[in-house]
PDB file of C-alpha atoms in Angstrom:
ATOM      1  CA  MET A 224      15.358  30.980 -34.170  1.00  0.00           C
ATOM      2  CA  GLN A 225      12.081  29.256 -34.216  1.00  0.00           C
ATOM      3  CA  ALA A 226      11.097  25.527 -34.269  1.00  0.00           C
ATOM      4  CA  TRP A 227       8.009  24.222 -35.818  1.00  0.00           C
ATOM      5  CA  LEU A 228       6.329  21.342 -34.202  1.00  0.00           C
ATOM      6  CA  THR A 229       2.941  20.068 -33.319  1.00  0.00           C
ATOM      7  CA  GLN A 230       3.238  16.557 -31.593  1.00  0.00           C
ATOM      8  CA  GLY A 231       5.845  17.496 -29.093  1.00  0.00           C
ATOM      9  CA  GLN A 232       3.429  17.935 -26.229  1.00  0.00           C
ATOM     10  CA  HIS A 233       1.254  14.773 -26.537  1.00  0.00           C
ATOM     11  CA  GLY A 234       1.172  11.484 -28.120  1.00  0.00           C
ATOM     12  CA  THR A 235      -0.093  10.369 -31.482  1.00  0.00           C
ATOM     13  CA  LEU A 236      -1.651   7.277 -32.604  1.00  0.00           C
ATOM     14  CA  ASN A 237       0.788   5.298 -34.819  1.00  0.00           C
ATOM     15  CA  GLY A 238       3.181   8.268 -34.497  1.00  0.00           C
ATOM     16  CA  ALA A 239       5.715   7.425 -31.712  1.00  0.00           C
ATOM     17  CA  ALA A 240       8.689   8.311 -33.864  1.00  0.00           C
ATOM     18  CA  TYR A 241       7.261  11.514 -35.025  1.00  0.00           C
ATOM     19  CA  SER A 242       6.176  12.578 -31.425  1.00  0.00           C
ATOM     20  CA  ALA A 243       9.517  11.654 -30.064  1.00  0.00           C
ATOM     21  CA  SER A 244      11.263  13.829 -32.672  1.00  0.00           C
ATOM     22  CA  LYS A 245       9.041  16.761 -31.694  1.00  0.00           C
ATOM     23  CA  TRP A 246       9.834  16.082 -27.988  1.00  0.00           C
ATOM     24  CA  GLY A 247      13.459  16.410 -28.953  1.00  0.00           C
ATOM     25  CA  ILE A 248      12.893  19.824 -30.823  1.00  0.00           C
ATOM     26  CA  LEU A 249      11.386  21.156 -27.559  1.00  0.00           C
ATOM     27  CA  GLY A 250      14.516  19.992 -25.509  1.00  0.00           C
ATOM     28  CA  LEU A 251      16.914  21.404 -28.102  1.00  0.00           C
ATOM     29  CA  MET A 252      15.059  24.575 -28.188  1.00  0.00           C
ATOM     30  CA  LYS A 253      15.313  24.998 -24.398  1.00  0.00           C
ATOM     31  CA  SER A 254      18.997  24.123 -24.400  1.00  0.00           C
ATOM     32  CA  ALA A 255      19.821  26.491 -27.220  1.00  0.00           C
ATOM     33  CA  ALA A 256      18.012  29.412 -25.405  1.00  0.00           C
ATOM     34  CA  LEU A 257      20.342  28.731 -22.425  1.00  0.00           C
ATOM     35  CA  GLU A 258      23.479  28.538 -24.552  1.00  0.00           C
ATOM     36  CA  PHE A 259      22.570  31.662 -26.871  1.00  0.00           C
ATOM     37  CA  GLY A 260      20.993  33.736 -24.256  1.00  0.00           C
ATOM     38  CA  LYS A 261      24.499  35.175 -23.391  1.00  0.00           C
ATOM     39  CA  HIS A 262      24.592  36.580 -27.065  1.00  0.00           C
ATOM     40  CA  ARG A 263      21.189  38.066 -26.769  1.00  0.00           C
ATOM     41  CA  ILE A 264      19.620  35.519 -29.218  1.00  0.00           C
ATOM     42  CA  THR A 265      16.205  34.336 -28.404  1.00  0.00           C
ATOM     43  CA  VAL A 266      15.131  30.715 -28.997  1.00  0.00           C
ATOM     44  CA  ASN A 267      11.631  29.702 -29.158  1.00  0.00           C
ATOM     45  CA  ALA A 268       9.289  27.063 -30.415  1.00  0.00           C
ATOM     46  CA  LEU A 269       5.997  27.548 -32.356  1.00  0.00           C
ATOM     47  CA  VAL A 270       3.641  24.777 -31.750  1.00  0.00           C
ATOM     48  CA  PRO A 271       0.835  24.873 -34.363  1.00  0.00           C
ATOM     49  CA  GLY A 272      -2.240  22.751 -34.294  1.00  0.00           C
ATOM     50  CA  LEU A 273      -3.510  20.938 -37.145  1.00  0.00           C
ATOM     51  CA  ILE A 274      -3.001  23.425 -40.293  1.00  0.00           C
ATOM     52  CA  ASP A 275      -5.269  23.486 -43.218  1.00  0.00           C
ATOM     53  CA  THR A 276      -2.543  22.002 -45.752  1.00  0.00           C
ATOM     54  CA  ALA A 277      -2.177  19.109 -48.180  1.00  0.00           C
ATOM     55  CA  LEU A 278      -0.190  17.350 -45.599  1.00  0.00           C
ATOM     56  CA  THR A 279      -3.106  17.242 -43.094  1.00  0.00           C
ATOM     57  CA  ARG A 280      -5.934  17.086 -45.628  1.00  0.00           C
ATOM     58  CA  HIS A 281      -5.638  13.609 -46.947  1.00  0.00           C
ATOM     59  CA  GLU A 282      -7.420  10.266 -46.660  1.00  0.00           C
ATOM     60  CA  ASP A 283      -4.712   8.600 -44.438  1.00  0.00           C
ATOM     61  CA  ARG A 284      -5.123  11.499 -41.893  1.00  0.00           C
ATOM     62  CA  TYR A 285      -8.872  11.448 -42.035  1.00  0.00           C
ATOM     63  CA  ALA A 286      -8.679   7.506 -41.239  1.00  0.00           C
ATOM     64  CA  GLN A 287      -6.225   8.267 -38.337  1.00  0.00           C
ATOM     65  CA  MET A 288      -8.553  10.964 -36.865  1.00  0.00           C
ATOM     66  CA  ILE A 289     -11.612   8.662 -37.061  1.00  0.00           C
ATOM     67  CA  GLN A 290      -9.611   5.848 -35.392  1.00  0.00           C
ATOM     68  CA  VAL A 291      -8.568   8.036 -32.617  1.00  0.00           C
ATOM     69  CA  ALA A 292     -12.311   8.654 -31.950  1.00  0.00           C
ATOM     70  CA  GLY A 293     -12.881   4.971 -31.733  1.00  0.00           C
ATOM     71  CA  LYS A 294     -14.606   4.543 -34.986  1.00  0.00           C
ATOM     72  CA  GLU A 295     -13.677   2.844 -38.266  1.00  0.00           C
ATOM     73  CA  PRO A 296     -13.142   4.761 -41.324  1.00  0.00           C
ATOM     74  CA  SER A 297     -15.451   4.052 -44.436  1.00  0.00           C
ATOM     75  CA  ASN A 298     -12.589   4.372 -47.000  1.00  0.00           C
ATOM     76  CA  ASP A 299     -14.790   6.930 -48.887  1.00  0.00           C
ATOM     77  CA  ALA A 300     -12.541   9.895 -48.883  1.00  0.00           C
ATOM     78  CA  ALA A 301     -15.272  12.473 -48.851  1.00  0.00           C
ATOM     79  CA  GLN A 302     -17.332  10.790 -46.167  1.00  0.00           C
ATOM     80  CA  ASP A 303     -14.299  10.237 -44.103  1.00  0.00           C
ATOM     81  CA  GLU A 304     -13.246  13.931 -44.550  1.00  0.00           C
ATOM     82  CA  THR A 305     -16.730  14.894 -43.134  1.00  0.00           C
ATOM     83  CA  VAL A 306     -16.473  12.735 -40.170  1.00  0.00           C
ATOM     84  CA  ALA A 307     -12.964  13.857 -39.270  1.00  0.00           C
ATOM     85  CA  ALA A 308     -13.602  17.469 -39.564  1.00  0.00           C
ATOM     86  CA  ALA A 309     -16.649  17.069 -37.352  1.00  0.00           C
ATOM     87  CA  GLY A 310     -14.849  15.149 -34.846  1.00  0.00           C
ATOM     88  CA  SER A 311     -11.863  17.574 -34.745  1.00  0.00           C
ATOM     89  CA  ALA A 312     -14.049  20.644 -34.601  1.00  0.00           C
ATOM     90  CA  ALA A 313     -16.090  18.995 -31.591  1.00  0.00           C
ATOM     91  CA  LYS A 314     -12.669  18.518 -29.888  1.00  0.00           C
ATOM     92  CA  LEU A 315     -11.422  22.152 -30.313  1.00  0.00           C
ATOM     93  CA  PRO A 316     -12.627  24.799 -27.999  1.00  0.00           C
ATOM     94  CA  LEU A 317     -12.818  27.243 -31.012  1.00  0.00           C
ATOM     95  CA  GLY A 318     -14.601  24.612 -33.110  1.00  0.00           C
ATOM     96  CA  LEU A 319     -12.348  24.609 -35.985  1.00  0.00           C
ATOM     97  CA  PRO A 320     -11.359  21.345 -37.646  1.00  0.00           C
ATOM     98  CA  TRP A 321      -8.192  22.701 -39.347  1.00  0.00           C
ATOM     99  CA  LEU A 322      -6.419  25.931 -38.678  1.00  0.00           C
ATOM    100  CA  PRO A 323      -6.022  28.524 -41.526  1.00  0.00           C
ATOM    101  CA  PRO A 324      -2.338  29.080 -42.295  1.00  0.00           C
ATOM    102  CA  GLU A 325      -2.744  32.829 -41.951  1.00  0.00           C
ATOM    103  CA  GLY A 326      -3.976  32.265 -38.341  1.00  0.00           C
ATOM    104  CA  ILE A 327      -0.397  31.204 -37.494  1.00  0.00           C
ATOM    105  CA  ALA A 328       1.483  34.014 -39.104  1.00  0.00           C
ATOM    106  CA  PRO A 329       0.702  36.571 -36.312  1.00  0.00           C
ATOM    107  CA  ALA A 330       2.741  34.415 -33.690  1.00  0.00           C
ATOM    108  CA  VAL A 331       5.563  34.075 -36.088  1.00  0.00           C
ATOM    109  CA  VAL A 332       5.690  37.835 -36.782  1.00  0.00           C
ATOM    110  CA  PHE A 333       5.613  38.362 -32.930  1.00  0.00           C
ATOM    111  CA  LEU A 334       8.289  35.902 -32.154  1.00  0.00           C
ATOM    112  CA  ALA A 335      10.377  37.565 -35.037  1.00  0.00           C
ATOM    113  CA  SER A 336       9.971  40.961 -33.731  1.00  0.00           C
ATOM    114  CA  ASP A 337      11.519  43.260 -31.238  1.00  0.00           C
ATOM    115  CA  ALA A 338       8.453  43.018 -29.116  1.00  0.00           C
ATOM    116  CA  ALA A 339       9.619  39.481 -28.413  1.00  0.00           C
ATOM    117  CA  ALA A 340      13.147  40.477 -27.339  1.00  0.00           C
ATOM    118  CA  LEU A 341      12.576  38.992 -23.818  1.00  0.00           C
ATOM    119  CA  VAL A 342      10.772  36.063 -24.870  1.00  0.00           C
ATOM    120  CA  SER A 343      13.097  33.015 -24.996  1.00  0.00           C
ATOM    121  CA  GLY A 344      13.171  29.336 -23.936  1.00  0.00           C
ATOM    122  CA  THR A 345       9.334  28.779 -24.426  1.00  0.00           C
ATOM    123  CA  SER A 346       6.876  27.471 -26.797  1.00  0.00           C
ATOM    124  CA  VAL A 347       4.006  29.458 -28.177  1.00  0.00           C
ATOM    125  CA  ALA A 348       1.046  27.275 -29.022  1.00  0.00           C
ATOM    126  CA  VAL A 349      -1.352  28.420 -31.701  1.00  0.00           C
ATOM    127  CA  THR A 350      -3.746  25.372 -31.748  1.00  0.00           C
ATOM    128  CA  GLY A 351      -7.345  26.612 -31.806  1.00  0.00           C
ATOM    129  CA  GLY A 352      -7.506  25.708 -28.240  1.00  0.00           C
ATOM    130  CA  ASP A 353      -6.097  22.031 -28.464  1.00  0.00           C
ATOM    131  CA  SER A 354      -3.293  23.061 -26.211  1.00  0.00           C
ATOM    132  CA  ALA A 355      -5.891  23.349 -23.392  1.00  0.00           C
ATOM    133  CA  ASN A 356      -5.740  19.448 -23.456  1.00  0.00           C
ATOM    134  CA  VAL A 357      -2.268  19.243 -22.705  1.00  0.00           C
ATOM    135  CA  THR A 358      -1.257  18.625 -19.017  1.00  0.00           C
ATOM    136  CA  ALA A 359       2.423  18.942 -19.215  1.00  0.00           C
TER     137      ALA A 359
END
């Protein structure tokens, strides 16, 4: 069993409800791991970073990223995308503004494989290094 979440380890500007729901998934995952372990069922959470999809590549998201950096969006989608990408890439140790979906797949395959038979009750972060900014 895998849970997909991203904001469950830190807050998000204008996203309190979203972050709270992801924190809840982490708690659910840990409780389920305790409950299902006796049946040899592993339960983990995959914590992906900002994946390069239509959900993350849009004008509202660019504006949010720019605001988090303490700047004002220009309301020009192309310009805001460039500014958001540069700011995001500068923040991440691996220097990627958005993570390619295929970069997440190996972690999913691992967690679904027999090689992860003893991995349960934990989260696996594939964030391009953004998880280095998380202290809890």
